[in-house]
Short mmCIF file of C-alpha atoms and ligand atoms in Angstrom, two decimals:
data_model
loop_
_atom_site.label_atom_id
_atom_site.label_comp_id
_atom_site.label_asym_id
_atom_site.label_seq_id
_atom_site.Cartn_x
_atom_site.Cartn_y
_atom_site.Cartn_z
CA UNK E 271 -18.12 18.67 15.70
CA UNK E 272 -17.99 14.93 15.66
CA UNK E 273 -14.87 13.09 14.37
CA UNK E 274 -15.54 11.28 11.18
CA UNK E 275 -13.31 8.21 10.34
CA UNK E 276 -10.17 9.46 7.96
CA UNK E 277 -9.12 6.67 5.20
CA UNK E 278 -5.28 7.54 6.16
CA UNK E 279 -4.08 9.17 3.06
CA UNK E 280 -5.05 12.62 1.25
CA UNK E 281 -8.35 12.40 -0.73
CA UNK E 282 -10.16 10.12 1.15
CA UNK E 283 -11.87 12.61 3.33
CA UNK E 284 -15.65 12.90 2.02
CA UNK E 285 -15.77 16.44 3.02
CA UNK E 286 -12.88 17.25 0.52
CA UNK E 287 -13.56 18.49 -2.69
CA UNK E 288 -11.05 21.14 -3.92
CA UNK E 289 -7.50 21.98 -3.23
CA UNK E 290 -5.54 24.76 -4.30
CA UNK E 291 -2.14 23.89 -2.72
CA UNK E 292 -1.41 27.45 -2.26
CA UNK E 293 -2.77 27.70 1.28
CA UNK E 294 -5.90 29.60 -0.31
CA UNK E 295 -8.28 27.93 -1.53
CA UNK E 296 -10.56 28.48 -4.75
CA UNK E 297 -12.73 26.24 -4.72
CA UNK E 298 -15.97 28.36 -5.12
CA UNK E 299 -14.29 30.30 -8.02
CA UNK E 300 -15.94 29.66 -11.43
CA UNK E 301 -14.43 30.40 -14.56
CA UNK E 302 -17.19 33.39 -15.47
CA UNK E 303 -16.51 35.08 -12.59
CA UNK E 304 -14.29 38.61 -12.79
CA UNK E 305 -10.27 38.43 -11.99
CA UNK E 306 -9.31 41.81 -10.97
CA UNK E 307 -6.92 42.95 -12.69
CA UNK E 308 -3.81 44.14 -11.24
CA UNK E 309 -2.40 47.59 -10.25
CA UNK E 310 0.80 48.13 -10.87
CA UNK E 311 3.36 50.74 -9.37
CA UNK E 312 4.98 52.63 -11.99
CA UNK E 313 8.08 50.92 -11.64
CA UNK E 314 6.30 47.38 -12.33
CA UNK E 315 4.22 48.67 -15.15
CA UNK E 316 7.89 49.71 -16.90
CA UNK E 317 8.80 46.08 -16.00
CA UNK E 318 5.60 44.86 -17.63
CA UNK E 319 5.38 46.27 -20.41
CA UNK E 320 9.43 45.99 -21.57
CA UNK E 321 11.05 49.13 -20.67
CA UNK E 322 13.32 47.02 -18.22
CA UNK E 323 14.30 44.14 -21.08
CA UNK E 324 12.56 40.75 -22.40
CA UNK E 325 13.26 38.96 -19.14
CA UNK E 326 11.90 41.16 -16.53
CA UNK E 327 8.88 41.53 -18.89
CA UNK E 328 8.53 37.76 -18.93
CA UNK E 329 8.91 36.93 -15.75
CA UNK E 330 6.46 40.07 -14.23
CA UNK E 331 3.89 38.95 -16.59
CA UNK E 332 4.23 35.28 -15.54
CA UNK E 333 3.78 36.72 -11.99
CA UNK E 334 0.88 38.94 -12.51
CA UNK E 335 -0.70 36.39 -14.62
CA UNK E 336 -0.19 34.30 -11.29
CA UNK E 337 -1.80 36.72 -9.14
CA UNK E 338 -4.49 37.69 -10.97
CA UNK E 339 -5.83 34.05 -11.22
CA UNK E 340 -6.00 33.80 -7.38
CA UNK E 341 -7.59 37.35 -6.82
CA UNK E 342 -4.53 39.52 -6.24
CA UNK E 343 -4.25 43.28 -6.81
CA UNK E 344 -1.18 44.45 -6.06
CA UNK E 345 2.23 42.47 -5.75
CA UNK E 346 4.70 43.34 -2.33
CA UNK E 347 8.01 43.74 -2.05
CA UNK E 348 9.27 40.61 -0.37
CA UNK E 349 11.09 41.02 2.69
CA UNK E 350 14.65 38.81 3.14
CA UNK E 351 15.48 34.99 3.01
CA UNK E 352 14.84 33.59 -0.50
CA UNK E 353 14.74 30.08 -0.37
CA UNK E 354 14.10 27.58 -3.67
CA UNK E 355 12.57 24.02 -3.78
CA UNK E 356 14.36 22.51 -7.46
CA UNK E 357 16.93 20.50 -5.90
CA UNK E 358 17.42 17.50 -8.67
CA UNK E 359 19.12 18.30 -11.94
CA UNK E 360 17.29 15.91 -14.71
CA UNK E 361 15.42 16.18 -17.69
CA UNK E 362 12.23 16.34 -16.26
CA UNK E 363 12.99 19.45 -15.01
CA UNK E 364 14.00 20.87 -18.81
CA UNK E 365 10.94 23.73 -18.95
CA UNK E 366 12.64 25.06 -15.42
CA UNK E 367 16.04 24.53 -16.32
CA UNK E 368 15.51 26.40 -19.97
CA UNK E 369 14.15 29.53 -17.85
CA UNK E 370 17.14 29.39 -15.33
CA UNK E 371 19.40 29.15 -18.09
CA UNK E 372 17.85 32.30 -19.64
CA UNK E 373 17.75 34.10 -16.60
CA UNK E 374 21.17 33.38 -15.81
CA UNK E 375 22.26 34.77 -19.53
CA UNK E 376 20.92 37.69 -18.92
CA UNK E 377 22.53 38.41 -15.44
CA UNK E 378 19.90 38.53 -13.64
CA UNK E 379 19.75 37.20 -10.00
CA UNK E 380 17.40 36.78 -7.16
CA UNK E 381 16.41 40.16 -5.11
CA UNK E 382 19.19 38.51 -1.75
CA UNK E 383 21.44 35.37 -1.79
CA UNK E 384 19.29 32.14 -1.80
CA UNK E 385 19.45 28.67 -0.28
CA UNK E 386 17.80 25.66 -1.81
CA UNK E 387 16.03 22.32 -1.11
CA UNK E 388 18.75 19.17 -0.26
CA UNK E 389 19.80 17.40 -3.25
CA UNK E 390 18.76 14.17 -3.80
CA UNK E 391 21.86 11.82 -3.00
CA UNK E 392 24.84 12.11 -0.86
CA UNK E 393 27.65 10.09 -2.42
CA UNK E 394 29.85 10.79 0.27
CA UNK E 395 27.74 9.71 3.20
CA UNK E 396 25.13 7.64 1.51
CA UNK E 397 27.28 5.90 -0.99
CA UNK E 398 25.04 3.38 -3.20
CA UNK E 399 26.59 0.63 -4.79
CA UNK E 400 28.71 1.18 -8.51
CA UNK E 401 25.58 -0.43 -10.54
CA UNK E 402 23.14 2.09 -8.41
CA UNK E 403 25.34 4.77 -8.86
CA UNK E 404 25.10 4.36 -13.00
CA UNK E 405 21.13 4.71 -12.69
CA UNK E 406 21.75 7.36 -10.31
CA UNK E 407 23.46 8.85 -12.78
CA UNK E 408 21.49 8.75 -15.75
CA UNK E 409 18.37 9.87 -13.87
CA UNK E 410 19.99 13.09 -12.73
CA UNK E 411 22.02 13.92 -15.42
CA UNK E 412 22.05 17.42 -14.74
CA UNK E 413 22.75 18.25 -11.17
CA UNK E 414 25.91 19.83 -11.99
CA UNK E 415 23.98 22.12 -14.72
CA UNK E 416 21.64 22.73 -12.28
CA UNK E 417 24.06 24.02 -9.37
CA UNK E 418 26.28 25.93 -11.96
CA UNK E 419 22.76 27.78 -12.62
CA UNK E 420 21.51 28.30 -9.17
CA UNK E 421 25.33 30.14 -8.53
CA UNK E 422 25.04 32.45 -11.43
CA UNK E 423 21.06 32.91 -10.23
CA UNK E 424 22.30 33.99 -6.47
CA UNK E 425 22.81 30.80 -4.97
CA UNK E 426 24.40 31.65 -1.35
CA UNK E 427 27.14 29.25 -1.40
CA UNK E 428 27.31 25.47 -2.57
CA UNK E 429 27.17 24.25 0.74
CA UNK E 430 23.65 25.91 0.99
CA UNK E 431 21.43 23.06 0.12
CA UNK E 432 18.71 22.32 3.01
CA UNK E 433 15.00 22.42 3.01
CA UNK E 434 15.85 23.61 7.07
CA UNK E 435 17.26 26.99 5.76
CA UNK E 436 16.03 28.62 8.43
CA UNK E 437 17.61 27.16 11.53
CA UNK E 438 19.62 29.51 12.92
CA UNK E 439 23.32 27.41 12.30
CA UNK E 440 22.13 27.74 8.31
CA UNK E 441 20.72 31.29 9.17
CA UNK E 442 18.43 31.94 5.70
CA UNK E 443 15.69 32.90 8.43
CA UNK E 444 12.79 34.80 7.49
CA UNK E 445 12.18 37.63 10.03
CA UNK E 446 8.32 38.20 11.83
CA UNK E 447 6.02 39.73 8.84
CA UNK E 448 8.32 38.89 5.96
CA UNK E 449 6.58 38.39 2.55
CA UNK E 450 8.51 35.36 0.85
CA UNK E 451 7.61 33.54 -2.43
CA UNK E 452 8.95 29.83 -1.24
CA UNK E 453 7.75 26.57 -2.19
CA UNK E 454 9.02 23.85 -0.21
CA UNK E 455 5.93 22.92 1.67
CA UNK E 456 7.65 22.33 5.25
CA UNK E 457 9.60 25.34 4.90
CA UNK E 458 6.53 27.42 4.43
CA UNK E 459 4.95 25.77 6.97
CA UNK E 460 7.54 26.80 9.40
CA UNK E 461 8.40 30.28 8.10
CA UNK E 462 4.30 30.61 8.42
CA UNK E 463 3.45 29.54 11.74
CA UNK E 464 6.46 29.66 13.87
CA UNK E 465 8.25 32.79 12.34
CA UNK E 466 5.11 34.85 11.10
CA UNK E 467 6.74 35.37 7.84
CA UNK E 468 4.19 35.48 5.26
CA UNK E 469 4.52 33.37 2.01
CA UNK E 470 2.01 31.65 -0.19
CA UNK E 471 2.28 27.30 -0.93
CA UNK E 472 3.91 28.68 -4.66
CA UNK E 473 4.97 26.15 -7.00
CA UNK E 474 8.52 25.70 -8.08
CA UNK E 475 9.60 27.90 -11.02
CA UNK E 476 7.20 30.99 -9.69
CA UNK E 477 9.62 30.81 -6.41
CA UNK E 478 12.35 31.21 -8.78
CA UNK E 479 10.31 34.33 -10.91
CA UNK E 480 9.17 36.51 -7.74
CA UNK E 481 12.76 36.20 -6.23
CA UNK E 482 14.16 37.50 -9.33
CA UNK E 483 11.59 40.26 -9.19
CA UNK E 484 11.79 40.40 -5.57
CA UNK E 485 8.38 40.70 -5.70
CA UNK E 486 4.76 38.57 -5.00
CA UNK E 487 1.44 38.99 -5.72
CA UNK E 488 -0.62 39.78 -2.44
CA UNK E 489 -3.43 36.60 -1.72
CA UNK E 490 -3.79 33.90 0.52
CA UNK E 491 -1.13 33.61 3.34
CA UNK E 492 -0.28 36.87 2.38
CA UNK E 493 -2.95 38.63 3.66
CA UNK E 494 -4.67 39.20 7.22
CA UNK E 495 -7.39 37.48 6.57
CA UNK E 496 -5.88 34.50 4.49
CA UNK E 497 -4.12 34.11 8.01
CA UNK E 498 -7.81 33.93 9.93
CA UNK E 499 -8.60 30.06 11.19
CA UNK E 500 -11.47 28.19 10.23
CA UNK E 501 -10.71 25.14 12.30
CA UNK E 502 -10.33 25.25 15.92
CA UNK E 503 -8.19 21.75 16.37
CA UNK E 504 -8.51 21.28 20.89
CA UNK E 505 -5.66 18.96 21.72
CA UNK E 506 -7.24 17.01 24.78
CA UNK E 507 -4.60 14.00 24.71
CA UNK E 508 -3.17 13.19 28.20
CA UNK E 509 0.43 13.37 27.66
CA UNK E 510 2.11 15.30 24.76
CA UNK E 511 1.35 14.18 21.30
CA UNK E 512 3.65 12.92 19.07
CA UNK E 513 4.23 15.50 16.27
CA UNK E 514 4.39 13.17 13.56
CA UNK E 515 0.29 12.17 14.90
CA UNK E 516 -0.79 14.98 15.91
CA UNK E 517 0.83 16.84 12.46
CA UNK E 518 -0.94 13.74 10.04
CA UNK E 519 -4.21 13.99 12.15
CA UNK E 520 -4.73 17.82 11.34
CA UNK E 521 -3.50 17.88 8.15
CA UNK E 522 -5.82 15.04 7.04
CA UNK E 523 -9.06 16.97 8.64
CA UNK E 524 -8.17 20.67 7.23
CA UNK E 525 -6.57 19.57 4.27
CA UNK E 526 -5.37 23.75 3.14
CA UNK E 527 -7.28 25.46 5.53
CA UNK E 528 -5.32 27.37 8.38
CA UNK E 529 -6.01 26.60 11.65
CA UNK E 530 -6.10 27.04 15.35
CA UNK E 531 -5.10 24.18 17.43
CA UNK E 532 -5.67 25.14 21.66
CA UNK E 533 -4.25 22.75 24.37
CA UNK E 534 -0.73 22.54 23.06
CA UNK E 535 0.55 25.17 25.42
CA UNK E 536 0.32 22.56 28.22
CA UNK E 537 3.52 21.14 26.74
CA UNK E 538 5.36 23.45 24.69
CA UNK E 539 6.36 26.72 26.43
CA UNK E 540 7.09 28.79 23.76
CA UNK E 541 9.13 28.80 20.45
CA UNK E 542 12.57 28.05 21.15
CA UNK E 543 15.84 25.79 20.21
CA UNK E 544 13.80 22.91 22.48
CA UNK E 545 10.60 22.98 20.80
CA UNK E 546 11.95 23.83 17.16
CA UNK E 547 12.24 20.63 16.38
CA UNK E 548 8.95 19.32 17.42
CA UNK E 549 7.38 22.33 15.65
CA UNK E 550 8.76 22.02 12.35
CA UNK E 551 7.99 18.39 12.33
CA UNK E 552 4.14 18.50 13.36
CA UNK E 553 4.11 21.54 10.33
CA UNK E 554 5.66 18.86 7.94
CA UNK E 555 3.34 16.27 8.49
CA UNK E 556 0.17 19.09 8.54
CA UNK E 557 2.27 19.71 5.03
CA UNK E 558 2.30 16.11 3.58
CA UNK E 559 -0.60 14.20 4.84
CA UNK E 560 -2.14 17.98 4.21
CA UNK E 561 -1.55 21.05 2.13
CA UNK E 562 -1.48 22.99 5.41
CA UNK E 563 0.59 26.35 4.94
CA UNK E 564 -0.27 27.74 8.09
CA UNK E 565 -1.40 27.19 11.87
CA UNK E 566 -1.57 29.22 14.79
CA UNK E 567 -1.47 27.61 18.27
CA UNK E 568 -2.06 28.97 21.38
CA UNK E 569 0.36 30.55 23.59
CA UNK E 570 3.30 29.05 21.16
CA UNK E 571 3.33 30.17 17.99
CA UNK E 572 4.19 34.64 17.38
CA UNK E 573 0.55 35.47 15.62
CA UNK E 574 -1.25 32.94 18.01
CA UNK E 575 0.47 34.70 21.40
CA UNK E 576 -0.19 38.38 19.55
CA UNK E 577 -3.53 38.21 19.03
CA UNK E 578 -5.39 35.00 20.89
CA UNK E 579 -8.71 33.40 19.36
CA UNK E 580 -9.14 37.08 17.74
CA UNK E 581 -7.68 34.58 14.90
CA UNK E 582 -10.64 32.35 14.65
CA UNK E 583 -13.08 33.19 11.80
CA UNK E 584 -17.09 33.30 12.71
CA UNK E 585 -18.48 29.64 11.67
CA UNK E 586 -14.94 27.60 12.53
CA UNK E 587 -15.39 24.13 12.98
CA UNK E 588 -13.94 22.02 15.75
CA UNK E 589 -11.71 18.83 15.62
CA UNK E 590 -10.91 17.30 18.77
CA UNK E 591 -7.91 15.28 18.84
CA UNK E 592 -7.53 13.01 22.01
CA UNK E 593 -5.30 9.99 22.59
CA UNK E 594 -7.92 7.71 20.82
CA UNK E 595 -8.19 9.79 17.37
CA UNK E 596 -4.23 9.44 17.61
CA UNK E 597 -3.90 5.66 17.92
CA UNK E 598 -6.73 5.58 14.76
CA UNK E 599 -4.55 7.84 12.88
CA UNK E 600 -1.40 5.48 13.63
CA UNK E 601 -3.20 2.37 12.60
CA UNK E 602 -4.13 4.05 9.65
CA UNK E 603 -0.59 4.30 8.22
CA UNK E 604 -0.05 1.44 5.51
CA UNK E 605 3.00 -0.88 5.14
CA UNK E 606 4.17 -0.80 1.51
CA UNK E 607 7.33 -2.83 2.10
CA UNK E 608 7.68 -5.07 -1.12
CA UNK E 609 7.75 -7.67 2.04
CA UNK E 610 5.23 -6.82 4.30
CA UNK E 611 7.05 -8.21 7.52
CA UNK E 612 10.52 -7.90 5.98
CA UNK E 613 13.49 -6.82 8.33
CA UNK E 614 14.48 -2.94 7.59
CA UNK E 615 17.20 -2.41 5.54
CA UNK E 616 18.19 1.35 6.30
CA UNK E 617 16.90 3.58 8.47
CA UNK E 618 16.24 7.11 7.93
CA UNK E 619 15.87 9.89 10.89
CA UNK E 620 15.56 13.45 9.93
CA UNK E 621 12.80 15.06 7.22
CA UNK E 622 12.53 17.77 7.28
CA UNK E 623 16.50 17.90 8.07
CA UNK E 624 17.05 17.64 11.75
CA UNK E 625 17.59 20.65 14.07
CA UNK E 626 20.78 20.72 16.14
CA UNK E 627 18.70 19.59 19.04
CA UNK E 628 17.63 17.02 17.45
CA UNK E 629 20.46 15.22 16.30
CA UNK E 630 22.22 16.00 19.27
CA UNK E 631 19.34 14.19 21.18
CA UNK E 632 19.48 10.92 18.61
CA UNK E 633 23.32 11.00 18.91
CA UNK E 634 23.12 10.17 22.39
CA UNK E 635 20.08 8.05 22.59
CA UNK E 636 21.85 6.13 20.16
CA UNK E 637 25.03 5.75 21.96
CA UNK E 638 23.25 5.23 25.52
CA UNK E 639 21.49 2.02 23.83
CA UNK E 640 24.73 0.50 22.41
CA UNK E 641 26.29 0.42 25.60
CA UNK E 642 23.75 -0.25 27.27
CA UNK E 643 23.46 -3.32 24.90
CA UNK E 644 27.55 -3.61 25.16
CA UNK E 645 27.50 -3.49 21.17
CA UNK E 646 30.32 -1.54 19.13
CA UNK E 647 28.46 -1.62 16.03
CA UNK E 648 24.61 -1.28 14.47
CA UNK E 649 22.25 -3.66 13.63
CA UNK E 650 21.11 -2.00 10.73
CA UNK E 651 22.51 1.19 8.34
CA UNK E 652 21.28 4.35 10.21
CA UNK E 653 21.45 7.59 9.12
CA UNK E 654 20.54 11.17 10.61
CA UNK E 655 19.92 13.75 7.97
CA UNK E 656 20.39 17.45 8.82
CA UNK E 657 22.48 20.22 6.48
CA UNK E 658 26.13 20.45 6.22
CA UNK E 659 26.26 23.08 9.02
CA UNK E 660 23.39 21.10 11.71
CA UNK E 661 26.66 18.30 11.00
CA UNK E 662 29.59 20.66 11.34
CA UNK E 663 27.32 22.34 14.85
CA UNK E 664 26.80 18.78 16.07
CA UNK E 665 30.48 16.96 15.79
CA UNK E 666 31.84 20.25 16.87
CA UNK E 667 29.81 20.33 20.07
CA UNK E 668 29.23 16.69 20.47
CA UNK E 669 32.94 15.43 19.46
CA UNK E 670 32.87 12.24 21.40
CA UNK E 671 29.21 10.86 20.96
CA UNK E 672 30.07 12.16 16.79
CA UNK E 673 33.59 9.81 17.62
CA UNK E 674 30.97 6.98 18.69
CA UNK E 675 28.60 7.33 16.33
CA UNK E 676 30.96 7.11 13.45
CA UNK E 677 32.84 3.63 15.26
CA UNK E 678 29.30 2.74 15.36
CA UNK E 679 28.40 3.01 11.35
CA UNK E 680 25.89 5.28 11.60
CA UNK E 681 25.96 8.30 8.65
CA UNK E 682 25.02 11.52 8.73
CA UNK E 683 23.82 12.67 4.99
CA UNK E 684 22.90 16.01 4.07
CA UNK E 685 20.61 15.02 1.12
CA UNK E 686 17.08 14.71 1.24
CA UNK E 687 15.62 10.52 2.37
CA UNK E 688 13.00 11.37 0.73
CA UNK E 689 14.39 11.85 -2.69
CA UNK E 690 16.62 9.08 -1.97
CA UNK E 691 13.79 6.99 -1.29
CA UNK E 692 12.12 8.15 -4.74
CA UNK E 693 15.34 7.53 -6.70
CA UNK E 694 14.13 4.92 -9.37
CA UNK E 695 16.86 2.12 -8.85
CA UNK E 696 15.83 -1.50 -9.25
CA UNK E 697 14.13 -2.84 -6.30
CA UNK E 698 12.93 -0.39 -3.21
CA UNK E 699 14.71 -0.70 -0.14
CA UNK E 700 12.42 -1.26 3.30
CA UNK E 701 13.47 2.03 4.74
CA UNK E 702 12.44 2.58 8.41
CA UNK E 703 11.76 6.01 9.16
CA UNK E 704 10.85 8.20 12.08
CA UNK E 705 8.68 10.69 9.53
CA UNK E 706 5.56 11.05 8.40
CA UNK E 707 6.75 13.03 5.17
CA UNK E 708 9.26 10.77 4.01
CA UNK E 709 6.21 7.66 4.83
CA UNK E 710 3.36 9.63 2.59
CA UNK E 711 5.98 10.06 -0.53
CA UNK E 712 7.68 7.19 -0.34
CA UNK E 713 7.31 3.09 0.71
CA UNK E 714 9.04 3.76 3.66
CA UNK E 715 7.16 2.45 6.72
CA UNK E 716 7.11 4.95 10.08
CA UNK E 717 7.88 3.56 13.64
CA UNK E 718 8.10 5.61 17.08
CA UNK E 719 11.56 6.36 18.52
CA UNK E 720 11.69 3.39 21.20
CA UNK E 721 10.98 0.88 18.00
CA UNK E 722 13.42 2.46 16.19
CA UNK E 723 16.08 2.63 18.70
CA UNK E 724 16.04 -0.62 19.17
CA UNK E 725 16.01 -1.83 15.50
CA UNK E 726 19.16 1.02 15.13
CA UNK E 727 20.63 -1.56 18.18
CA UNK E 728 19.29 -5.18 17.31
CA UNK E 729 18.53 -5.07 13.52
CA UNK E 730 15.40 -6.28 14.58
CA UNK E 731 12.07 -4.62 14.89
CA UNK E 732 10.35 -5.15 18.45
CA UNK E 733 7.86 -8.30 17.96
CA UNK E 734 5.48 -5.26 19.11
CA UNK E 735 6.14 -3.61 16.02
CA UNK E 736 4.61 -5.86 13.73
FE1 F3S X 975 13.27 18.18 3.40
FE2 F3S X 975 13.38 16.28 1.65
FE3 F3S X 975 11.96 15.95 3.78
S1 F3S X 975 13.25 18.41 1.21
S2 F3S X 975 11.21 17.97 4.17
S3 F3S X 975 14.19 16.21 3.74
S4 F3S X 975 11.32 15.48 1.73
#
């Protein structure tokens, strides 16, 4: 198929019509047509209709009710590694929180120990200033609520807040054909494509419901054939693509729909503690410049190696992505600085939160440019954002580039940048970032690594940069 232009944000595609954001799409459904109604095991028709208390009944209902909207007929049991997306304690949140604080007076808790999204500030190692701190404050006014909840609902531990639950040093990791009910859109992406898990794009608050059930209703990403490609994305670049690119390119073009990208296995041998990181990142950006809950590629990802272009529905259409399509997609990113060629106040590396590999490779590409440069301190605040145990794994097996980095100034936070970004306190900072997810959400403008090294070093961007 030929490439058509992309604007460079969602939307703007003039294919796109309809998106579901559950990685299933309905957009031929019309309101006459049947929903099949559900059938229920014996145990969930008790739960349904009261036998098990007010609660249950309330929450199965608000499940089935779920299901039944996107074509389900049973629910499934789901299978280990709950993980929740509410991560901000505030009164926007008060429908949510008034359920939680239901659920939690009734005892109930989720089906295993869960792990949650990163909150939205880190006083400790992204301290704002006093007068930020007050709006900070007032807008979440209810984080403490909020964890006290999510303890009494099952919460794994306090320390357990990281949309990268999964990496092995957090160890919330979905195993190979796991039904989950998560909604943290990079999360599913990952427990998706490069676990084979199997979980739907839910929305917050139904995460919350099917964990306390244990339960989900079978659909979409679910199923077999919700897991079939209709998009056959053929990497033809000549070196490896950036994942951040490659990530915004496909998710632009498939918007929901699952695909199956070919030509990637030239680069990335496999899913392991090396390619992690470039995985999860490409599936973030698939997930915010897309609604992309699932992709299969070639000779890398479980499903993908299992059963080959068996995957690939009759009628797919192609993309081809080759070095030019990526330098369009680049250009296409906006600048929404307040000052368009303003120096960068902060800069942000890590969202999703970083693997170990990851920060262990920034560390030291950090601390071979300031010697290299002979400097003993940054040009601009830098930060590296990865959960409290990708920190504790990094300083204990990187103690002297950790040592160096700290001399240096530059933090390692284990909220989200993202949310930090988004904070409404007077006057957005210019945040330089190397992601494509904290870019789409926020005014943060994205560079490649060289440009941001460099700035990290200087405080300068590059001339090159713009
Ligand atoms: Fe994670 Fe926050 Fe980015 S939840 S994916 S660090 S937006």
């Amino acid at each position: 198929m030929k490439n058509h232009q992309l604007g460079g944000q969602i939307g703007t595609d003039p294919n796109f019509t309809h998106t579901s954001h559950t990685g299933h799409s309905r957009a031929k459904v019309k309101p006459s047509d049947d929903h099949p109604k559900m059938k229920l095991t014996p145990h969930e028709q008790e739960i349904y209709d009261g036998k098990k208390g007010d609660l249950l009944q309330k929450a199965m209902k608000t499940v089935v009710a779920y299901g039944e909207l996107f074509g389900a007929e049973h629910l499934v049991d789901l299978g280990g590694a709950p993980h929740l997306a509410v991560s901000w304690g505030s009164d926007g949140i008060e429908p949510l929180l008034k359920i939680y604080k239901q659920l939690a007076a009734g005892g109930l808790k989720t089906y295993a120990p869960f792990t949650a999204n990163p909150k939205p500030m880190d006083p400790v190692h992204l301290p704002v200033t006093d007068q930020e701190q007050a709006a900070v404050d007032k807008v979440y006014n209810r984080m403490d609520e909020l964890s006290d909840l999510n303890m009494k609902l099952g919460m794994r531990s306090k320390k357990d807040w990281s949309c990268a639950c999964y990496l092995p040093e957090m160890g919330n990791t979905p195993s190979y054909g796991d039904y989950l009910a998560w909604s943290e859109s990079s999360a599913i992406n990952y427990a998706n494509s490069v676990l084979g898990a199997r979980t739907n794009r839910n929305s917050m608050g139904i995460d919350m419901l099917c964990d306390i059930l244990g339960k989900a209703p079978l659909f979409g990403l679910l199923t077999d054939e919700g897991r079939q490609a209709v998009w056959l994305i053929e990497v033809k670049t000549t070196k490896m693509p950036h994942p951040e690119m490659i990530g915004s390119a496909i998710g632009m073009k498939v918007m929901e729909d699952v695909s199956y990208i070919t030509g990637m296995d030239r680069f990335i041998k496999g899913v392991n503690v090396e390619t992690a990181g470039y995985l999860k990142d490409m599936g973030a950006a698939t997930a915010s410049n897309g609604a992309v809950g699932l992709y299969h590629m070639e000779g890398v990802t479980p499903e993908a190696v299992k059963k080959g272009r068996d995957l690939l529905n009759k009628g797919y259409q192609t993309y081809v992505i080759d070095d030019a399509e990526l330098d369009r997609i680049y250009k296409s990113y906006p600048d929404l600085w307040r000052d368009k060629h303003g120096t960068p106040q902060k800069v942000f590396l890590g969202c999703p939160h970083m693997t170990l590999g990851q920060m262990t490779e920034w560390g030291n590409r950090i601390v071979d440019a300031m010697e290299k440069a002979g400097k003993d301190k940054i040009g601009v605040p830098t930060y590296m954002f990865g959960s409290i145990y990708i920190k504790d794994a990094f300083e204990k097996q990187n103690p002297e580039v950790a040592k160096k980095l700290k001399g240096y100034g530059v933090g390692i936070p284990v909220n989200c940048p993202m949310m930090w970004c988004s904070t409404p306190v007077e006057g957005a900072e210019m945040v330089a970032t190397n992601s494509n997810k904290t870019r789409v959400y926020t005014t943060a403008r994205f560079f490649f690594d060289d440009v941001l090294t460099e700035l990290i070093v200087t405080g300068k961007l590059p001339a090159s940069a713009g």
